[in-house]
Amino acid sequence: RGRAKLIDTLKTYDDTSNQFITTEAKENNTEKTKGTELEAIASHNGLFFPDLIYGSKGSSVDIYCNYLKLTTDESKGVYNYEVRFFPPIDSVHLRIKYLNDHKDKLDGTKTFDGNTLYLPILLPNKMTVFISKVEDAELQIRILYKKKEVMRNCTQLYNILFDRVMKVLNYVKFDRKQYDPSRPKIIPLAKLEVWPGYVTAVDEYKGGLMLCCDVSHRILCQKTVLEMLVDLYQQNVEHYQESARKMLVGNIVLTRYNNRTYKINDICFDQNPTCQFKIKTGWTSYVEYYKQYHNIIIKDVNQPLIYSIKKSRGIPAEGEHIQFSLIPELCYLTGLRDEVRSDNKLMREIATFTRVSPNQRQMALNKFYENVSKTPAAQEILNSWGLSLTNNSNKIIGRQMDIEQICFSKTSVSAERSAEFSKHAATNEMLKVVHLSKWIIIHLRNDTKAATNLLDNMKQACKSLGMNISNPTMISLDRDRIDAYIQALRRNITINDQIVVCICHNSRDDRYAAIKKICCSEIPIPSQVINAKTLLNDLKIRSVVQKIVLQMNCKLGGSLWTVKIPFKNVMICGIDSYHDPSNRGNSVAAFVASVNSSYSEWYSKAVVQTKREEIVNGLSASFEIALNIYRKRNGKLPTNVIIYRDGIGDGQLNTCLNYEIPQFEMVCGNHIKISYIVVQKRINTRIFSESGIHLENPLPGTVVDQQITKSNMYDFFLVSQMVRQGTVTPTHYVVLRDDCNYGPDIIQKLSYKLCFLYYNWTGTIRIPACCMYAHKLAYLIGQSIQRDVAESLS
């Protein structure tokens, strides 16, 4: 069964012979006609790689990117050796120690993980033997030559080498990013500092071996964790421990004495720095340990201890968790806390450091290259493996798509180069209008003015939008309590009501979650939750209410606008997942599918999964229901289905290919063809356009599908939104299947068009609207409805 399934997944449709052929047969045909090496690489990785992967439509534009070319010395290479010890040694630490005793004989440069040894030189013999003395006994180390690695298999090693380079440059590593502690930017009022840094990644691209280097920043609190604990204790003595765990557990702290980071797993309030623990020479206290080994005097001996658990890097027998005990007065919290994020003024001040323009990014890239080039130790690391950086290869060719037309009910307007059309959305009749005849407004008695402002401005806004609105049922509450809103909803909602509007005095997640739970699961009805403060601002209320009317029309089943997508009988789907950041709740996967030809109406379904599960189960059931609804609405099934899948990283592409796509194939059979496209937002690629002597963000509709795209993938980068501050991040699209044979031009153009169809924004967004709708649904279920249900059950 496994072999048969593997063969099926590797089959590809051949246009010339009108039959399915295996990947192996396709490779032979391709080598005869083109002889390209890239297809062989893609076949080796099992990813879809057709003959045509480059688009041609649109005008050509010059693009700069944040990539540096890596050249390799042909006289050197990466040689793979297997290392065996006689008698056998289980400890990886000891294996590395004993091999290091013979470092000079290996030319001083190596990478060793305990089993596999990589050298930049070829040893003279197939097997090299070293002898070490261990406690009056001989230890034999046998080094067996295996093979010379090809370049595409060495990217992991090259990334390790750049980690060493950054260490030489005295950078501190946070996850996969490196930061410079010697150049902090201080925000004195908030007692924060911003560390500048880089995130680097080496990979093989269609333009060769390159290093992607992007600017990154890390926020570090100048207050110690102990100071935060003291503040919490003074605020609430009774619930101090509970508040401390809620605020700190799960956060990352930095210890400045060794510049290492740890994740807080727990706070131990029954221990303090005077407690004893065992070291090699016996027992000692934390106070004595820090005095002896770090020359640090711990001032508060009554503070609790912080526990951090890390997994051992040893072999499975040694793979137990290692527990670190940390002293709060030596720990500094990193990242942005919730109270910082909610402070708009402070976030704007932080953005002055973290929001980097294209010119500043290019300067930072040049600075990185200069630092590596002028540091002898860094150069020695690269030269010993035959590597060298080049800084003149980051200019590439991109394409600019044509301007889109936005279609309303009675007219079409140009989106212009900025791809924004807010002034047209507020003055043109909506594509499909649902008139509002029976609806409810719930508000606090103190917010009566906000409710009146809302109703008056809605009546004004609806005139130009073509929507008729009747007076609602007004319900005023005496108390701002969650149960008051719940009771009002339960008592007043009837089967004939179209929508309920709740005006809340301020923003509270628990109140919002309770309202959405009632309106989504208990008494299903469209709902709109509005902050009263936004309705009391006379300068902005008109534009705010216009957006509220547009949202309400959508929730009632209406449509706002569309773009011309010249497909016939094609369904477009979007998939995304939500993961609880606290890791307490289950993950939620959401699936949406278009049900009309203008792609303005969507079927949606959410599936609750296990914690941290990204690959979606139950797709076949959701997809089958969507097909039945499509058939009822259109009288027939779609001939083609295009699926956009968000949230999948490069490491999960093969799993997605072999697990998610077969779920769709099982439903489609031989009647419906599938095109499957992965959408990736969290990438480090940045592209800039040239404007005189300066660099700026490229315009929406800019596509790059050469040079910096992966060597083993059918992929492209698309800039779909206008960004006036900072640097735009393109979206990475990977085509895993294209049974519909659309080709790169149609897929690229369609991906751009779909970015116009998200009805919460009068312009383009970063990802196709179907993915954003799936994301919003998964977030709503996971963040509000599911969590509220879980808390009530517990």
Tab-separated table of C-alpha atoms in Angstrom, residues 139-566:
chain	number	residue	atom	x	y	z
A	139	LEU	CA	40.536	4.361	22.956
A	140	GLN	CA	40.456	3.835	19.206
A	141	ILE	CA	38.737	6.460	17.033
A	142	ARG	CA	38.006	5.304	13.487
A	143	ILE	CA	37.101	7.915	10.878
A	144	LEU	CA	35.529	6.357	7.761
A	145	TYR	CA	35.111	8.373	4.565
A	146	LYS	CA	31.523	8.277	3.231
A	147	LYS	CA	31.110	10.815	0.419
A	148	LYS	CA	31.555	14.374	-0.772
A	149	GLU	CA	28.337	16.300	-0.168
A	150	VAL	CA	26.659	18.208	-2.989
A	151	MET	CA	25.984	21.882	-2.354
A	152	ARG	CA	22.229	21.536	-1.763
A	153	ASN	CA	22.866	19.137	1.134
A	154	CYS	CA	25.248	21.536	2.886
A	155	THR	CA	22.915	24.454	3.653
A	156	GLN	CA	22.456	23.311	7.256
A	157	LEU	CA	26.231	23.268	7.720
A	158	TYR	CA	26.571	26.719	6.136
A	159	ASN	CA	23.939	28.093	8.528
A	160	ILE	CA	25.935	26.671	11.444
A	161	LEU	CA	29.017	28.434	10.088
A	162	PHE	CA	27.193	31.785	10.048
A	163	ASP	CA	26.101	31.168	13.637
A	164	ARG	CA	29.815	30.907	14.446
A	165	VAL	CA	30.479	34.080	12.465
A	166	MET	CA	27.862	35.965	14.492
A	167	LYS	CA	29.360	34.616	17.704
A	168	VAL	CA	32.748	35.955	16.624
A	169	LEU	CA	31.079	39.337	16.036
A	170	ASN	CA	29.813	39.168	19.674
A	171	TYR	CA	26.128	38.880	18.789
A	172	VAL	CA	23.629	37.262	21.184
A	173	LYS	CA	21.337	34.586	19.783
A	174	PHE	CA	17.553	34.635	20.386
A	175	ASP	CA	16.006	31.613	18.678
A	176	ARG	CA	17.292	31.951	15.093
A	177	LYS	CA	18.052	35.658	15.294
A	178	GLN	CA	21.250	37.408	16.376
A	179	TYR	CA	21.388	40.730	18.269
A	180	ASP	CA	24.090	43.227	19.110
A	181	PRO	CA	24.098	44.048	22.872
A	182	SER	CA	26.763	46.729	22.421
A	183	ARG	CA	24.453	49.142	20.512
A	184	PRO	CA	21.156	49.300	22.456
A	185	LYS	CA	18.671	52.088	21.750
A	186	ILE	CA	17.189	53.283	25.023
A	187	ILE	CA	13.536	54.265	25.673
A	188	PRO	CA	13.970	55.816	29.150
A	189	LEU	CA	10.332	56.544	30.056
A	190	ALA	CA	9.273	52.918	29.611
A	191	LYS	CA	12.596	51.514	30.903
A	192	LEU	CA	13.043	49.555	27.694
A	193	GLU	CA	15.938	49.104	25.322
A	194	VAL	CA	15.907	47.933	21.710
A	195	TRP	CA	18.702	45.665	20.509
A	196	PRO	CA	19.398	45.804	16.754
A	197	GLY	CA	20.317	42.596	15.010
A	198	TYR	CA	20.007	40.315	12.011
A	199	VAL	CA	18.293	37.135	10.958
A	200	THR	CA	20.324	35.137	8.448
A	201	ALA	CA	19.602	31.997	6.418
A	202	VAL	CA	21.650	30.235	3.747
A	203	ASP	CA	19.826	28.274	1.052
A	204	GLU	CA	20.127	27.238	-2.560
A	205	TYR	CA	18.075	29.437	-4.856
A	206	LYS	CA	17.578	29.563	-8.601
A	207	GLY	CA	20.309	32.198	-8.664
A	208	GLY	CA	22.742	29.938	-6.776
A	209	LEU	CA	23.842	29.699	-3.159
A	210	MET	CA	22.830	32.871	-1.278
A	211	LEU	CA	22.555	34.310	2.204
A	212	CYS	CA	19.270	36.033	3.095
A	213	CYS	CA	20.034	38.741	5.664
A	214	ASP	CA	17.311	40.888	7.212
A	215	VAL	CA	17.209	43.466	9.979
A	216	SER	CA	15.602	42.425	13.262
A	217	HIS	CA	15.036	44.052	16.649
A	218	ARG	CA	14.558	42.705	20.158
A	219	ILE	CA	12.874	44.561	23.016
A	220	LEU	CA	14.552	44.144	26.412
A	221	CYS	CA	13.181	45.407	29.713
A	222	GLN	CA	15.620	47.350	31.886
A	223	LYS	CA	13.709	46.359	35.012
A	224	THR	CA	14.701	43.023	36.499
A	225	VAL	CA	12.163	40.258	37.021
A	226	LEU	CA	12.608	40.797	40.777
A	227	GLU	CA	11.446	44.413	40.459
A	228	MET	CA	8.364	43.206	38.566
A	229	LEU	CA	7.627	40.640	41.285
A	230	VAL	CA	7.909	43.338	43.966
A	231	ASP	CA	5.472	45.561	42.015
A	232	LEU	CA	2.983	42.693	41.728
A	233	TYR	CA	3.291	41.953	45.453
A	234	GLN	CA	2.564	45.564	46.360
A	235	GLN	CA	-0.453	45.687	44.043
A	236	ASN	CA	-2.146	42.507	45.255
A	237	VAL	CA	-0.695	40.528	48.172
A	238	GLU	CA	-3.427	37.879	48.267
A	239	HIS	CA	-3.169	36.794	44.622
A	240	TYR	CA	0.500	37.658	44.210
A	241	GLN	CA	1.730	34.186	43.214
A	242	GLU	CA	-1.102	33.595	40.774
A	243	SER	CA	-0.539	37.022	39.151
A	244	ALA	CA	3.207	36.425	38.918
A	245	ARG	CA	2.772	33.092	37.140
A	246	LYS	CA	0.179	34.540	34.795
A	247	MET	CA	2.449	37.443	33.808
A	248	LEU	CA	5.807	35.656	33.595
A	249	VAL	CA	5.356	31.963	32.719
A	250	GLY	CA	5.965	31.416	29.020
A	251	ASN	CA	8.063	34.576	28.563
A	252	ILE	CA	11.727	34.683	27.579
A	253	VAL	CA	14.328	36.179	29.918
A	254	LEU	CA	17.938	37.171	29.339
A	255	THR	CA	20.724	36.769	31.902
A	256	ARG	CA	23.246	39.518	31.213
A	257	TYR	CA	26.190	37.837	32.942
A	258	ASN	CA	26.349	35.234	30.148
A	259	ASN	CA	23.954	36.734	27.545
A	260	ARG	CA	21.858	33.581	27.382
A	261	THR	CA	18.107	33.309	27.038
A	262	TYR	CA	15.728	31.036	28.940
A	263	LYS	CA	11.993	30.387	28.788
A	264	ILE	CA	10.215	30.663	32.151
A	265	ASN	CA	8.380	27.397	32.848
A	266	ASP	CA	7.537	27.998	36.507
A	267	ILE	CA	8.252	30.154	39.573
A	268	CYS	CA	9.235	28.277	42.731
A	269	PHE	CA	8.078	30.353	45.707
A	270	ASP	CA	9.184	27.811	48.331
A	271	GLN	CA	12.890	28.130	47.418
A	272	ASN	CA	15.339	31.025	47.504
A	273	PRO	CA	19.026	31.738	46.691
A	274	THR	CA	20.199	30.304	50.038
A	275	CYS	CA	19.002	26.809	49.045
A	276	GLN	CA	21.672	24.198	48.322
A	277	PHE	CA	22.267	22.317	45.081
A	278	LYS	CA	24.895	19.814	43.970
A	279	ILE	CA	27.911	20.603	41.782
A	280	LYS	CA	30.975	18.531	40.882
A	281	THR	CA	32.874	19.514	44.022
A	282	GLY	CA	29.950	18.977	46.411
A	283	TRP	CA	27.010	21.077	47.659
A	284	THR	CA	26.749	24.849	47.467
A	285	SER	CA	24.118	27.592	47.647
A	286	TYR	CA	23.105	29.870	44.778
A	287	VAL	CA	24.576	32.828	46.659
A	288	GLU	CA	27.967	31.124	46.943
A	289	TYR	CA	27.849	29.810	43.369
A	290	TYR	CA	27.274	33.220	41.765
A	291	LYS	CA	29.943	34.799	43.978
A	292	GLN	CA	32.523	32.158	43.083
A	293	TYR	CA	31.853	31.604	39.366
A	294	HIS	CA	30.455	34.977	38.191
A	295	ASN	CA	31.685	37.392	40.900
A	296	ILE	CA	28.076	38.491	41.472
A	297	ILE	CA	26.698	39.255	44.923
A	298	ILE	CA	22.999	38.397	45.231
A	299	LYS	CA	21.338	41.161	47.238
A	300	ASP	CA	17.905	39.705	48.059
A	301	VAL	CA	18.218	36.234	49.618
A	302	ASN	CA	14.441	35.874	50.075
A	303	GLN	CA	13.422	36.109	46.419
A	304	PRO	CA	11.898	32.996	44.764
A	305	LEU	CA	13.626	30.988	42.034
A	306	ILE	CA	12.691	30.837	38.354
A	307	TYR	CA	12.625	27.420	36.679
A	308	SER	CA	13.507	26.966	33.011
A	309	ILE	CA	13.424	23.550	31.328
A	310	LYS	CA	15.455	22.781	28.233
A	311	LYS	CA	15.702	19.532	26.337
A	312	SER	CA	19.095	17.852	26.334
A	313	ARG	CA	20.891	17.653	23.000
A	314	GLY	CA	22.268	14.239	23.766
A	315	ILE	CA	21.423	10.878	22.203
A	316	PRO	CA	17.959	9.451	23.066
A	317	ALA	CA	19.316	7.698	26.160
A	318	GLU	CA	20.454	11.070	27.451
A	319	GLY	CA	17.519	13.071	26.057
A	320	GLU	CA	16.107	14.052	29.435
A	321	HIS	CA	15.046	17.579	30.253
A	322	ILE	CA	17.577	19.851	31.965
A	323	GLN	CA	16.204	22.198	34.618
A	324	PHE	CA	17.846	25.586	35.143
A	325	SER	CA	17.253	27.551	38.327
A	326	LEU	CA	17.543	31.303	37.762
A	327	ILE	CA	17.715	34.279	40.115
A	328	PRO	CA	15.005	36.919	39.350
A	329	GLU	CA	17.282	39.882	40.128
A	330	LEU	CA	19.672	38.693	37.389
A	331	CYS	CA	16.943	38.137	34.746
A	332	TYR	CA	15.538	40.669	32.293
A	333	LEU	CA	12.307	40.098	30.398
A	334	THR	CA	12.483	40.225	26.581
A	335	GLY	CA	9.737	40.899	24.056
A	336	LEU	CA	6.608	43.039	24.296
A	337	ARG	CA	4.228	42.530	27.209
A	338	ASP	CA	0.469	43.081	26.878
A	339	GLU	CA	0.520	46.370	28.803
A	340	VAL	CA	3.194	47.702	26.427
A	341	ARG	CA	1.231	46.636	23.334
A	342	SER	CA	-1.886	48.398	24.608
A	343	ASP	CA	0.006	51.696	25.061
A	344	ASN	CA	-0.299	53.327	21.620
A	345	LYS	CA	2.051	56.205	22.441
A	346	LEU	CA	4.779	53.832	23.604
A	347	MET	CA	4.299	51.565	20.588
A	348	ARG	CA	4.759	54.562	18.288
A	349	GLU	CA	8.003	55.401	20.052
A	350	ILE	CA	9.227	51.811	19.712
A	351	ALA	CA	8.251	51.875	16.024
A	352	THR	CA	10.693	54.754	15.413
A	353	PHE	CA	13.466	52.218	16.055
A	354	THR	CA	11.932	49.023	14.679
A	355	ARG	CA	10.170	50.360	11.556
A	356	VAL	CA	13.043	50.413	9.087
A	357	SER	CA	12.855	52.020	5.640
A	358	PRO	CA	14.211	50.289	2.492
A	359	ASN	CA	17.264	52.593	2.479
A	360	GLN	CA	18.042	51.774	6.108
A	361	ARG	CA	17.704	48.050	5.410
A	362	GLN	CA	20.121	48.311	2.516
A	363	MET	CA	22.573	50.225	4.713
A	364	ALA	CA	22.263	47.537	7.402
A	365	LEU	CA	22.951	44.840	4.787
A	366	ASN	CA	26.072	46.710	3.667
A	367	LYS	CA	27.121	47.119	7.307
A	368	PHE	CA	26.765	43.369	7.894
A	369	TYR	CA	28.880	42.603	4.841
A	370	GLU	CA	31.479	45.110	5.980
A	371	ASN	CA	31.624	43.640	9.507
A	372	VAL	CA	32.147	40.116	8.181
A	373	SER	CA	34.703	41.232	5.598
A	374	LYS	CA	36.784	43.274	8.067
A	375	THR	CA	36.802	40.724	10.891
A	376	PRO	CA	39.718	38.300	10.376
A	377	ALA	CA	38.198	35.591	12.623
A	378	ALA	CA	34.926	35.669	10.646
A	379	GLN	CA	36.803	35.510	7.353
A	380	GLU	CA	38.833	32.567	8.617
A	381	ILE	CA	35.656	30.596	9.426
A	382	LEU	CA	34.295	31.109	5.900
A	383	ASN	CA	37.612	30.683	4.068
A	384	SER	CA	38.396	27.425	5.844
A	385	TRP	CA	35.297	25.925	4.194
A	386	GLY	CA	35.928	27.626	0.852
A	387	LEU	CA	33.142	30.226	1.198
A	388	SER	CA	33.157	33.932	0.379
A	389	LEU	CA	30.470	36.657	0.415
A	390	THR	CA	29.724	38.950	-2.533
A	391	ASN	CA	27.784	42.208	-2.131
A	392	ASN	CA	27.017	43.137	-5.734
A	393	SER	CA	24.451	40.483	-6.626
A	394	ASN	CA	21.272	41.810	-5.015
A	395	LYS	CA	19.781	43.432	-8.132
A	396	ILE	CA	17.182	41.282	-9.886
A	397	ILE	CA	14.352	41.646	-12.399
A	398	GLY	CA	10.708	41.718	-11.320
A	399	ARG	CA	7.404	42.405	-13.051
A	400	GLN	CA	4.634	44.927	-12.387
A	401	MET	CA	1.054	43.740	-13.004
A	402	ASP	CA	-1.604	45.897	-14.623
A	403	ILE	CA	-3.930	48.102	-12.558
A	404	GLU	CA	-7.116	46.354	-11.405
A	405	GLN	CA	-10.709	47.537	-11.910
A	406	ILE	CA	-13.043	47.446	-8.887
A	407	CYS	CA	-16.650	46.558	-9.768
A	408	PHE	CA	-19.526	47.943	-7.676
A	409	SER	CA	-23.235	47.483	-8.356
A	410	LYS	CA	-23.555	50.122	-11.086
A	411	THR	CA	-20.028	51.218	-11.929
A	412	SER	CA	-16.380	50.197	-12.115
A	413	VAL	CA	-13.457	52.282	-10.871
A	414	SER	CA	-9.687	52.029	-11.151
A	415	ALA	CA	-7.769	50.933	-8.063
A	416	GLU	CA	-4.829	53.027	-9.338
A	417	ARG	CA	-1.206	52.219	-8.538
A	418	SER	CA	-1.758	52.402	-4.781
A	419	ALA	CA	-4.474	49.682	-4.983
A	420	GLU	CA	-6.676	51.674	-2.598
A	421	PHE	CA	-10.277	52.733	-3.275
A	422	SER	CA	-11.734	53.861	0.078
A	423	LYS	CA	-13.313	57.026	-1.366
A	424	HIS	CA	-15.153	54.948	-3.994
A	425	ALA	CA	-16.331	52.305	-1.499
A	426	ALA	CA	-18.086	54.983	0.578
A	427	THR	CA	-19.890	56.681	-2.328
A	428	ASN	CA	-20.948	53.814	-4.646
A	429	GLU	CA	-23.832	51.398	-4.245
A	430	MET	CA	-22.725	48.037	-2.895
A	431	LEU	CA	-22.573	45.019	-5.206
A	432	LYS	CA	-25.330	43.148	-3.350
A	433	VAL	CA	-27.397	45.043	-0.793
A	434	VAL	CA	-29.376	43.489	2.070
A	435	HIS	CA	-31.847	46.012	3.507
A	436	LEU	CA	-32.018	46.302	7.288
A	437	SER	CA	-35.613	46.060	8.524
A	438	LYS	CA	-35.520	44.285	11.905
A	439	TRP	CA	-32.524	44.611	14.172
A	440	ILE	CA	-31.478	45.303	17.777
A	441	ILE	CA	-29.091	47.768	19.470
A	442	ILE	CA	-27.975	46.955	23.027
A	443	HIS	CA	-26.097	49.671	24.954
A	444	LEU	CA	-25.453	51.015	28.433
A	445	ARG	CA	-27.742	53.793	29.632
A	446	ASN	CA	-24.668	56.032	29.924
A	447	ASP	CA	-23.860	55.390	26.252
A	448	THR	CA	-27.215	56.565	24.869
A	449	LYS	CA	-25.490	59.392	22.980
A	450	ALA	CA	-23.143	56.907	21.277
A	451	ALA	CA	-26.138	54.790	20.187
A	452	THR	CA	-27.937	57.881	18.841
A	453	ASN	CA	-24.808	58.980	16.957
A	454	LEU	CA	-24.523	55.510	15.435
A	455	LEU	CA	-28.124	55.441	14.205
A	456	ASP	CA	-28.080	58.991	12.795
A	457	ASN	CA	-24.812	58.456	10.913
A	458	MET	CA	-25.921	55.038	9.629
A	459	LYS	CA	-28.971	56.614	8.009
A	460	GLN	CA	-26.744	59.174	6.304
A	461	ALA	CA	-24.189	56.596	5.144
A	462	CYS	CA	-26.802	54.177	3.805
A	463	LYS	CA	-28.126	56.694	1.270
A	464	SER	CA	-25.030	56.544	-0.966
A	465	LEU	CA	-24.537	52.806	-0.367
A	466	GLY	CA	-28.028	51.915	-1.613
A	467	MET	CA	-29.168	50.368	1.673
A	468	ASN	CA	-32.542	50.965	3.357
A	469	ILE	CA	-32.509	50.998	7.141
A	470	SER	CA	-35.377	50.869	9.625
A	471	ASN	CA	-35.362	51.965	13.253
A	472	PRO	CA	-34.008	49.242	15.545
A	473	THR	CA	-35.227	47.880	18.851
A	474	MET	CA	-33.224	49.898	21.415
A	475	ILE	CA	-32.312	48.126	24.670
A	476	SER	CA	-30.453	50.039	27.407
A	477	LEU	CA	-28.633	48.356	30.287
A	478	ASP	CA	-28.145	49.780	33.778
A	479	ARG	CA	-24.927	47.891	34.590
A	480	ASP	CA	-21.765	47.174	32.619
A	481	ARG	CA	-21.694	43.490	33.502
A	482	ILE	CA	-21.208	40.502	31.231
A	483	ASP	CA	-24.285	38.732	32.562
A	484	ALA	CA	-26.370	41.845	31.795
A	485	TYR	CA	-25.405	41.620	28.105
A	486	ILE	CA	-26.014	37.865	28.079
A	487	GLN	CA	-29.477	38.183	29.599
A	488	ALA	CA	-30.379	41.005	27.212
A	489	LEU	CA	-29.360	38.860	24.232
A	490	ARG	CA	-31.278	35.810	25.457
A	491	ARG	CA	-34.452	37.769	26.241
A	492	ASN	CA	-34.668	39.939	23.121
A	493	ILE	CA	-33.340	37.996	20.130
A	494	THR	CA	-36.131	36.506	17.999
A	495	ILE	CA	-36.076	34.333	14.896
A	496	ASN	CA	-36.992	37.318	12.692
A	497	ASP	CA	-34.104	39.557	13.808
A	498	GLN	CA	-31.435	40.113	11.171
A	499	ILE	CA	-28.529	41.354	13.312
A	500	VAL	CA	-27.771	42.500	16.866
A	501	VAL	CA	-25.446	45.454	17.612
A	502	CYS	CA	-23.793	45.660	21.060
A	503	ILE	CA	-22.262	49.016	22.030
A	504	CYS	CA	-19.754	48.429	24.841
A	505	HIS	CA	-18.332	51.143	27.066
A	506	ASN	CA	-14.723	49.923	26.579
A	507	SER	CA	-12.732	47.021	25.144
A	508	ARG	CA	-12.753	43.815	27.170
A	509	ASP	CA	-11.870	40.409	25.767
A	510	ASP	CA	-14.042	38.463	28.206
A	511	ARG	CA	-17.162	40.513	27.389
A	512	TYR	CA	-16.507	40.241	23.641
A	513	ALA	CA	-16.013	36.459	23.930
A	514	ALA	CA	-19.262	36.054	25.896
A	515	ILE	CA	-21.278	38.034	23.303
A	516	LYS	CA	-19.780	36.097	20.383
A	517	LYS	CA	-20.393	32.754	22.105
A	518	ILE	CA	-24.089	33.552	22.538
A	519	CYS	CA	-24.495	34.875	18.978
A	520	CYS	CA	-22.460	32.144	17.275
A	521	SER	CA	-23.304	28.953	19.133
A	522	GLU	CA	-26.288	29.447	21.466
A	523	ILE	CA	-28.620	31.772	19.501
A	524	PRO	CA	-27.138	31.957	15.979
A	525	ILE	CA	-27.447	35.514	14.661
A	526	PRO	CA	-25.022	37.978	13.012
A	527	SER	CA	-23.541	40.338	15.599
A	528	GLN	CA	-21.589	43.610	15.602
A	529	VAL	CA	-19.654	44.719	18.706
A	530	ILE	CA	-18.693	48.440	18.803
A	531	ASN	CA	-16.605	50.444	21.268
A	532	ALA	CA	-18.608	53.468	22.449
A	533	LYS	CA	-15.533	55.724	22.393
A	534	THR	CA	-15.275	55.419	18.589
A	535	LEU	CA	-18.847	56.738	18.283
A	536	LEU	CA	-18.158	59.856	20.366
A	537	ASN	CA	-15.337	61.202	18.207
A	538	ASP	CA	-17.038	63.798	16.001
A	539	LEU	CA	-14.056	64.048	13.623
A	540	LYS	CA	-13.907	60.348	12.779
A	541	ILE	CA	-17.445	59.105	13.381
A	542	ARG	CA	-18.534	59.436	9.744
A	543	SER	CA	-15.795	57.186	8.353
A	544	VAL	CA	-16.139	54.785	11.300
A	545	VAL	CA	-19.890	54.343	10.764
A	546	GLN	CA	-19.400	53.880	6.995
A	547	LYS	CA	-17.089	50.932	7.730
A	548	ILE	CA	-19.590	49.551	10.267
A	549	VAL	CA	-22.380	49.671	7.654
A	550	LEU	CA	-20.183	47.842	5.139
A	551	GLN	CA	-19.385	45.140	7.714
A	552	MET	CA	-23.026	44.726	8.686
A	553	ASN	CA	-24.084	44.325	5.050
A	554	CYS	CA	-21.533	41.529	4.644
A	555	LYS	CA	-22.690	39.773	7.828
A	556	LEU	CA	-26.275	39.906	6.542
A	557	GLY	CA	-25.214	38.060	3.371
A	558	GLY	CA	-24.501	41.010	1.108
A	559	SER	CA	-21.438	41.831	-0.989
A	560	LEU	CA	-19.500	45.082	-1.341
A	561	TRP	CA	-17.439	44.893	-4.535
A	562	THR	CA	-15.570	42.442	-6.737
A	563	VAL	CA	-12.834	42.284	-9.370
A	564	LYS	CA	-13.009	40.630	-12.755
A	565	ILE	CA	-11.883	37.007	-12.470
A	566	PRO	CA	-12.616	35.419	-15.879
